[in-house]
Coordinates of C-alpha atoms and ligand atoms in Angstrom, one line a residue:
X1 CA 63.8 98.7 227.1
X2 CA 63.1 95.4 228.8
X3 CA 63.1 96.1 232.5
X4 CA 64.1 93.6 235.2
X5 CA 61.5 92.7 237.7
X6 CA 62.4 94.0 241.2
X7 CA 61.1 93.3 244.7
X8 CA 61.6 95.8 247.5
X9 CA 61.8 94.6 251.1
X10 CA 60.6 97.1 253.8
X11 CA 59.8 97.3 257.5
X12 CA 58.9 100.9 258.1
X13 CA 58.4 104.3 256.5
X14 CA 59.1 103.1 253.0
X15 CA 60.4 106.5 251.7
X16 CA 63.0 104.7 249.6
X17 CA 60.3 102.5 248.2
X18 CA 58.3 105.5 247.3
X19 CA 61.3 107.1 245.5
X20 CA 62.1 103.9 243.6
X21 CA 58.5 103.5 242.5
X22 CA 58.6 107.1 241.1
X23 CA 61.9 106.5 239.4
X24 CA 60.8 103.2 237.9
X25 CA 58.1 105.1 236.0
X26 CA 60.9 106.5 233.8
X27 CA 61.1 104.5 230.6
X28 CA 64.9 104.3 230.9
X29 CA 65.0 103.2 234.5
X30 CA 66.1 99.5 234.4
X31 CA 63.7 98.0 236.9
X32 CA 60.0 97.6 237.3
X33 CA 58.8 97.0 240.8
X34 CA 56.6 93.9 240.8
X35 CA 56.4 93.0 244.5
X36 CA 56.9 94.5 247.9
X37 CA 57.7 92.3 251.0
X38 CA 57.2 93.6 254.5
X39 CA 58.0 91.9 257.7
X40 CA 55.7 94.4 259.5
X41 CA 52.0 94.6 258.9
X42 CA 52.0 98.1 260.2
X43 CA 54.8 99.4 257.9
X44 CA 53.8 102.8 256.6
X45 CA 55.5 101.9 253.3
X46 CA 52.8 99.4 252.4
X47 CA 50.6 102.3 251.5
X48 CA 52.9 103.0 248.5
X49 CA 52.5 99.5 247.2
X50 CA 48.7 99.8 247.6
X51 CA 48.5 103.2 245.9
X52 CA 50.5 102.0 243.0
X53 CA 48.7 98.6 242.7
X54 CA 51.9 96.7 243.4
X55 CA 51.4 93.3 244.9
X56 CA 52.7 93.1 248.4
X57 CA 53.0 90.4 251.1
X58 CA 53.4 90.7 254.8
X59 CA 55.5 87.9 256.2
X60 CA 55.7 86.6 259.7
X61 CA 59.3 85.9 260.4
X62 CA 58.5 83.9 263.4
X63 CA 57.0 81.2 261.2
X64 CA 59.4 78.4 260.4
X65 CA 58.8 78.5 256.7
X66 CA 58.6 82.2 256.0
X67 CA 61.5 82.1 253.6
X68 CA 59.8 79.5 251.4
X69 CA 56.8 81.8 251.3
X70 CA 59.0 84.6 250.0
X71 CA 60.6 82.3 247.5
X72 CA 57.2 81.3 246.2
X73 CA 56.4 84.9 245.4
X74 CA 59.8 85.8 244.0
X75 CA 59.3 83.0 241.5
X76 CA 55.7 83.9 240.8
X77 CA 56.7 87.5 239.9
X78 CA 60.0 86.4 238.2
X79 CA 62.1 88.7 240.4
X80 CA 65.6 89.4 239.2
X81 CA 66.7 91.7 242.0
X82 CA 65.8 92.3 245.6
X83 CA 66.4 95.8 247.0
X84 CA 66.3 96.0 250.8
X85 CA 65.1 99.4 251.8
X86 CA 64.9 99.8 255.6
X87 CA 64.3 96.0 256.0
X88 CA 65.0 95.4 259.7
X89 CA 65.6 91.7 259.5
X90 CA 68.9 89.9 258.8
X91 CA 68.8 88.0 255.5
X92 CA 69.8 84.5 256.4
X93 CA 72.7 82.6 255.0
X94 CA 70.3 80.0 253.7
X95 CA 68.3 82.7 251.8
X96 CA 71.4 84.2 250.2
X97 CA 72.6 80.7 249.2
X98 CA 69.4 79.8 247.6
X99 CA 68.5 83.0 245.9
X100 CA 70.9 83.0 243.0
X101 CA 70.1 86.5 241.8
X102 CA 71.1 89.9 243.1
X103 CA 70.3 91.3 246.6
X104 CA 71.3 94.8 247.4
X105 CA 70.9 97.1 250.4
X106 CA 71.1 100.8 251.3
X107 CA 72.9 101.7 254.5
X108 CA 72.9 105.2 256.2
X109 CA 76.7 105.5 256.6
X110 CA 79.9 105.5 254.5
X111 CA 80.6 101.8 254.8
X112 CA 82.7 100.1 256.0
X113 CA 82.3 102.6 258.8
X114 CA 79.3 102.3 261.1
X115 CA 77.8 99.0 260.1
X116 CA 74.7 97.9 262.0
X117 CA 72.1 100.0 263.9
X118 CA 72.1 103.4 265.6
X119 CA 74.4 104.8 262.9
X120 CA 73.7 108.5 263.4
X121 CA 74.4 108.6 267.1
X122 CA 77.6 106.7 266.6
X123 CA 78.7 109.0 263.8
X124 CA 78.1 112.0 266.0
X125 CA 79.9 110.6 269.1
X126 CA 82.8 109.7 266.9
X127 CA 83.0 113.3 265.7
X128 CA 83.1 112.3 262.1
X129 CA 83.7 115.1 259.5
X130 CA 81.8 113.5 256.7
X131 CA 79.0 111.0 256.4
X132 CA 76.6 109.7 253.8
X133 CA 75.0 106.5 252.5
X134 CA 76.2 103.3 250.7
X135 CA 74.5 100.9 248.4
X136 CA 76.1 97.5 248.5
X137 CA 75.5 93.8 247.6
X138 CA 74.2 91.7 250.5
X139 CA 76.3 88.8 251.6
X140 CA 76.4 86.8 254.8
X141 CA 78.3 89.5 256.7
X142 CA 76.2 92.4 258.1
X143 CA 76.5 95.4 255.8
X144 CA 79.6 93.7 254.5
X145 CA 79.0 93.0 250.8
X146 CA 80.7 94.6 247.8
X147 CA 80.1 98.3 247.6
X148 CA 78.2 99.6 244.5
X149 CA 78.1 103.3 245.2
X150 CA 78.3 106.0 247.9
X151 CA 77.2 109.5 248.3
X152 CA 78.5 111.8 251.0
X153 CA 78.2 115.2 252.7
X154 CA 80.1 117.2 255.3
X155 CA 78.7 117.3 258.8
X156 CA 78.1 120.9 260.0
X157 CA 78.6 122.1 263.5
X158 CA 75.6 121.5 265.8
X159 CA 73.9 119.0 263.6
X160 CA 71.9 116.5 265.6
X161 CA 70.8 113.0 264.7
X162 CA 67.6 114.3 263.1
X163 CA 69.6 116.5 260.8
X164 CA 71.9 113.8 259.8
X165 CA 69.0 111.4 259.1
X166 CA 67.3 114.1 257.0
X167 CA 70.4 114.8 254.9
X168 CA 71.4 111.2 254.6
X169 CA 67.9 110.2 253.3
X170 CA 67.9 113.0 250.7
X171 CA 71.1 111.5 249.4
X172 CA 69.7 108.0 249.5
X173 CA 67.0 109.0 247.1
X174 CA 69.8 109.8 244.6
X175 CA 72.2 107.0 245.5
X176 CA 69.8 104.0 245.3
X177 CA 68.5 104.7 241.8
X178 CA 72.1 105.5 240.7
X179 CA 73.3 102.2 242.0
X180 CA 70.5 100.3 240.3
X181 CA 71.4 102.0 237.0
X182 CA 75.0 101.1 237.5
X183 CA 74.3 97.4 238.1
X184 CA 72.2 97.0 235.0
X185 CA 74.2 99.2 232.7
X186 CA 76.8 96.4 232.9
X187 CA 74.4 93.6 232.1
X188 CA 72.0 95.1 229.5
Ligands
LIG201 C1 67.1 104.3 255.3 O1 67.7 105.4 255.9 C2 68.1 103.2 255.0 O2 69.4 103.7 254.9 C3 68.1 102.3 256.2 O3 66.7 102.4 256.7 C4 66.2 103.6 256.3 C5 64.8 103.3 255.6 O4 64.1 104.4 255.4 N1 68.5 101.0 255.9 P1 62.7 104.2 254.6 O5 61.9 103.2 255.2 O6 63.1 104.0 253.1 O7 62.0 105.6 254.7

């Protein structure tokens, strides 16, 4: 199988990155991770890039030309898909317009509900019965692009934010690879 080259954008823990690296070792998994981009030099997730000898760059989003720097590397590594995984920076309209390939994101709620930050506390104060995660295409609207896949679970009584985060992330490790397979099944 000829795999597509992927780039993962991170800012923090990088557990989704770690999971995608593991999944991409599978011969049948449609992507190979060729680049990691972090906007935070202290992101723990960088360690997974290092351990797996995946090239990574740390970008300074305060620099005027940081997007051009990213574009340079996306081209260098012939990247066909960008997967945002806990990347805490809005992708600009300009970036979306100029990057003609796929950009996807994973969000810790059942979109269109609870877009944006602090999802778990809002889910709890809204007394939701169910929650989960969503993988979607990135467009110029925050967490607003076309949905690719979702996974959900029922919220039990007395669950706190930490519990919700734990359960949601376990589902993310299934949902993100599933969504990537779904995207490329159509185009292979
Ligand atoms: C995930 O829960 C994801 O839904 C959200 O940020 C978190 C990133 O976690 N966008 P990690 O850095 O992959 O551990």
